[in-house]
XYZ file of C-alpha atoms in Angstrom:
275
model
C 0.011 0.015 0.022
C 1.275 3.491 -0.922
C -0.417 6.832 -1.148
C -0.170 9.105 -4.093
C 2.348 11.592 -2.880
C 4.877 10.056 -0.513
C 7.303 8.033 -2.582
C 9.103 10.477 -4.863
C 9.217 10.725 -8.653
C 11.814 8.352 -10.292
C 13.531 8.454 -13.642
C 14.841 5.656 -15.794
C 18.488 5.967 -16.832
C 20.701 3.738 -19.040
C 22.976 1.465 -16.956
C 26.769 1.712 -16.883
C 28.718 -1.606 -17.256
C 31.396 -2.214 -14.715
C 33.681 -5.305 -14.344
C 34.094 -6.991 -10.940
C 37.216 -4.928 -10.036
C 35.647 -1.648 -11.033
C 32.471 -2.614 -9.132
C 34.537 -3.296 -5.973
C 36.527 -0.035 -6.269
C 33.385 1.970 -6.871
C 31.648 0.543 -3.765
C 34.698 1.461 -1.662
C 34.646 4.933 -2.980
C 30.903 5.248 -2.387
C 31.422 4.474 1.317
C 32.553 8.066 1.977
C 29.192 9.445 0.949
C 26.074 9.247 3.150
C 23.428 6.930 1.692
C 20.893 9.738 1.621
C 23.155 11.836 -0.463
C 23.552 9.076 -3.004
C 19.811 8.434 -3.084
C 18.901 12.096 -3.491
C 20.912 12.662 -6.609
C 19.958 10.724 -9.760
C 23.491 10.726 -11.067
C 24.911 9.220 -7.896
C 22.033 6.666 -7.690
C 22.611 5.643 -11.250
C 26.296 5.152 -10.616
C 25.646 3.083 -7.514
C 23.005 1.080 -9.378
C 25.626 0.305 -12.113
C 27.695 -1.532 -9.381
C 25.063 -4.187 -9.275
C 24.636 -7.112 -11.712
C 21.487 -8.508 -13.232
C 20.562 -12.025 -12.361
C 17.436 -14.095 -13.113
C 15.663 -17.377 -12.009
C 12.904 -19.386 -13.603
C 9.559 -19.942 -11.989
C 6.909 -22.441 -13.133
C 6.035 -22.482 -16.770
C 9.545 -21.257 -17.554
C 8.671 -17.703 -16.519
C 11.885 -15.785 -15.792
C 12.102 -12.936 -13.198
C 14.945 -10.567 -12.582
C 16.726 -8.906 -9.739
C 19.879 -6.864 -9.151
C 22.603 -8.477 -7.119
C 25.375 -6.640 -5.142
C 28.184 -8.690 -3.626
C 30.434 -7.758 -0.651
C 34.148 -8.295 -0.413
C 33.752 -11.357 1.931
C 33.570 -14.704 0.424
C 30.659 -15.706 2.638
C 28.086 -13.257 4.065
C 24.423 -12.979 5.209
C 21.974 -11.771 2.585
C 19.305 -9.131 2.505
C 16.533 -9.228 -0.109
C 15.215 -5.724 -0.923
C 11.691 -5.103 -2.212
C 10.962 -1.839 -4.022
C 8.332 0.814 -3.462
C 5.331 0.994 -5.766
C 7.452 2.717 -8.372
C 9.270 -0.535 -9.321
C 12.888 -1.535 -9.205
C 14.704 1.727 -9.917
C 18.197 3.085 -9.387
C 17.419 4.288 -5.850
C 16.636 0.731 -4.622
C 19.636 -0.687 -6.467
C 21.755 1.855 -4.759
C 20.529 0.695 -1.404
C 21.635 -2.682 -2.464
C 25.093 -1.412 -3.311
C 25.344 0.310 0.133
C 24.395 -2.963 1.910
C 27.038 -4.876 -0.052
C 29.582 -2.258 0.953
C 28.600 -2.935 4.548
C 29.220 -6.669 4.103
C 25.950 -8.206 2.981
C 24.928 -10.001 -0.164
C 22.149 -7.769 -1.312
C 19.460 -8.664 -3.815
C 17.026 -5.920 -5.066
C 14.067 -7.858 -6.587
C 11.738 -6.733 -9.397
C 8.040 -7.551 -9.016
C 7.074 -5.475 -12.028
C 8.741 -7.394 -14.839
C 11.164 -4.450 -15.633
C 8.552 -1.798 -15.596
C 9.332 1.407 -13.613
C 6.828 4.140 -13.024
C 7.529 7.894 -13.181
C 4.206 9.169 -12.034
C 1.820 8.287 -9.309
C -0.861 7.158 -11.787
C 1.669 4.826 -13.458
C 2.775 3.481 -10.047
C -0.826 2.782 -9.004
C -1.494 0.926 -12.228
C 1.563 -1.247 -11.881
C 0.721 -2.061 -8.259
C -2.905 -2.778 -9.205
C -1.811 -5.150 -12.061
C 0.259 -7.351 -9.729
C -0.766 -10.908 -9.353
C -0.225 -11.621 -5.605
C 0.220 -15.354 -6.259
C 2.931 -14.744 -8.918
C 4.532 -12.239 -6.550
C 4.559 -14.705 -3.691
C 6.130 -17.439 -5.992
C 8.676 -14.889 -7.097
C 9.633 -13.948 -3.617
C 9.857 -17.504 -2.402
C 12.044 -18.304 -5.430
C 14.437 -15.419 -4.602
C 14.725 -16.415 -1.011
C 15.613 -19.885 -2.088
C 18.135 -18.607 -4.622
C 19.868 -16.654 -1.878
C 19.968 -19.570 0.536
C 21.590 -21.698 -2.093
C 23.930 -18.963 -3.389
C 27.665 -19.853 -2.876
C 28.413 -16.450 -1.399
C 25.676 -16.501 1.133
C 26.174 -18.072 4.593
C 22.628 -19.363 4.864
C 21.104 -16.323 6.591
C 18.531 -14.139 4.823
C 16.521 -11.073 5.843
C 13.807 -9.177 3.972
C 13.629 -5.387 3.673
C 11.014 -3.390 1.997
C 9.559 0.136 1.793
C 5.891 1.093 1.286
C 4.540 -1.466 -1.194
C 7.729 -3.370 -0.567
C 7.298 -3.185 3.203
C 4.099 -5.149 2.824
C 5.857 -7.624 0.616
C 8.733 -7.929 3.130
C 6.109 -9.293 5.562
C 4.321 -11.369 2.923
C 7.638 -12.997 1.968
C 8.492 -13.856 5.496
C 5.115 -15.519 6.092
C 5.459 -17.430 2.758
C 8.864 -18.844 3.486
C 11.225 -18.975 6.539
C 13.742 -16.122 6.729
C 15.907 -14.908 9.596
C 14.667 -11.377 9.977
C 11.993 -9.043 8.490
C 12.193 -5.225 8.136
C 9.090 -3.196 7.222
C 9.125 0.483 6.405
C 5.561 1.740 6.465
C 4.150 -1.232 4.723
C 0.676 -2.714 4.899
C 0.608 -5.109 8.004
C -3.008 -6.154 7.950
C -2.620 -9.769 8.857
C -4.485 -12.295 11.057
C -2.793 -14.341 13.853
C -3.157 -17.404 11.708
C -1.179 -15.722 8.963
C 1.484 -14.642 11.347
C 2.072 -18.171 12.889
C 4.281 -18.875 9.967
C 6.766 -16.215 10.791
C 10.120 -17.718 11.633
C 12.251 -14.694 12.742
C 12.146 -11.340 14.361
C 10.292 -8.391 12.768
C 11.154 -4.694 12.798
C 8.395 -2.233 11.837
C 9.074 1.507 11.298
C 6.215 3.832 10.813
C 5.288 7.533 10.664
C 2.791 9.058 13.031
C 1.432 11.364 10.346
C 0.793 8.544 7.891
C -2.906 8.373 7.109
C -2.873 5.021 5.388
C -0.422 2.911 7.264
C -1.633 4.330 10.570
C -1.800 3.711 14.319
C -4.979 1.683 13.952
C -3.490 -0.697 11.427
C -0.218 -1.191 13.296
C -1.998 -1.646 16.692
C -4.104 -4.433 15.051
C -0.828 -5.995 13.724
C 0.659 -5.875 17.256
C -2.508 -7.526 18.688
C -2.436 -10.199 16.016
C 1.328 -10.859 16.611
C 0.381 -11.293 20.301
C -2.337 -13.824 19.511
C 0.075 -15.675 17.333
C 2.623 -15.947 20.167
C 5.018 -13.691 18.342
C 4.827 -10.383 20.417
C 8.332 -10.862 21.850
C 9.604 -11.084 18.251
C 8.208 -7.730 17.166
C 9.849 -4.377 17.559
C 8.000 -1.229 16.325
C 9.277 2.336 16.170
C 7.118 5.362 15.561
C 8.556 8.551 14.091
C 7.144 12.129 13.957
C 7.004 11.908 10.255
C 4.753 11.033 7.319
C 4.475 8.104 4.798
C 7.698 7.565 2.862
C 9.689 9.608 5.241
C 12.897 7.702 4.406
C 12.828 8.412 0.637
C 15.161 11.377 -0.150
C 13.485 11.953 -3.504
C 10.014 12.453 -2.031
C 8.238 15.562 -0.723
C 7.770 13.900 2.749
C 11.453 13.014 3.303
C 12.546 13.559 6.932
C 16.316 13.524 7.021
C 16.745 13.137 10.814
C 14.156 10.383 11.143
C 15.375 8.563 7.928
C 18.872 8.617 9.448
C 17.694 7.159 12.748
C 15.497 4.508 10.953
C 18.459 3.462 8.858
C 20.711 3.210 11.970
C 18.127 0.936 13.543
C 17.829 -1.114 10.369
C 21.559 -1.779 10.331
C 21.638 -2.585 14.021
C 18.699 -5.099 13.615
C 20.590 -6.712 10.653
C 23.762 -6.895 12.576
C 21.932 -8.380 15.658
C 20.112 -11.102 13.741
C 22.334 -11.741 10.730
C 25.802 -10.524 11.735
C 28.158 -9.531 8.920
């Protein structure tokens, strides 16, 4: 779920091809820039996105789905699977994958829209509306399995998503076992019966001014987690901010709260996955 104003306008840019050595050197240089700076400037996000590599897997009926993979320097590392906002898999999300790889994780930014990226709210709403939930679930389960079997992954996998992707971070963790789940202002309307399938801890980060992913929805989620016997596995943080407060390209971006939320995200990953 995502409203019409909170996620920023995105642009599509032609990718730059880097070999493995160039990719590693680029990631090392990128470390000196704050992530928010990289995400706020299309040229920097494009360059960071270029450090990822395209990978694909086949689902049933030989349907192929794609994602962008960023690898760390370590030979073995835990993995984070990133799920995009309603805009689609753009340079911004790929840049976050590059940042996580620089921090020591195998990072996979998945594409649930078949390569389509929206540049207007109407386009994004249409793409989200056209999504087949069953195909999306099969896609996410397939990618988690891909990471668990990847030779560079140590077996641990977390999900991380924003807005539309925040809801799918939770959906994925219900559909298949993962080691940790991170939700940025995503739809968390679930029943206790749904949530019994959760395997690992959950971190939820929400804005007090958000009118769609609001206190009523999140309180209901907390109650259902309690009924499912998972209350002690849930951590929720509220911020004096609006929907999509962590997106530097959006009108509702809140720098201080985005920084704090990212610090909490990294601490959560470190605690439950290590590096």
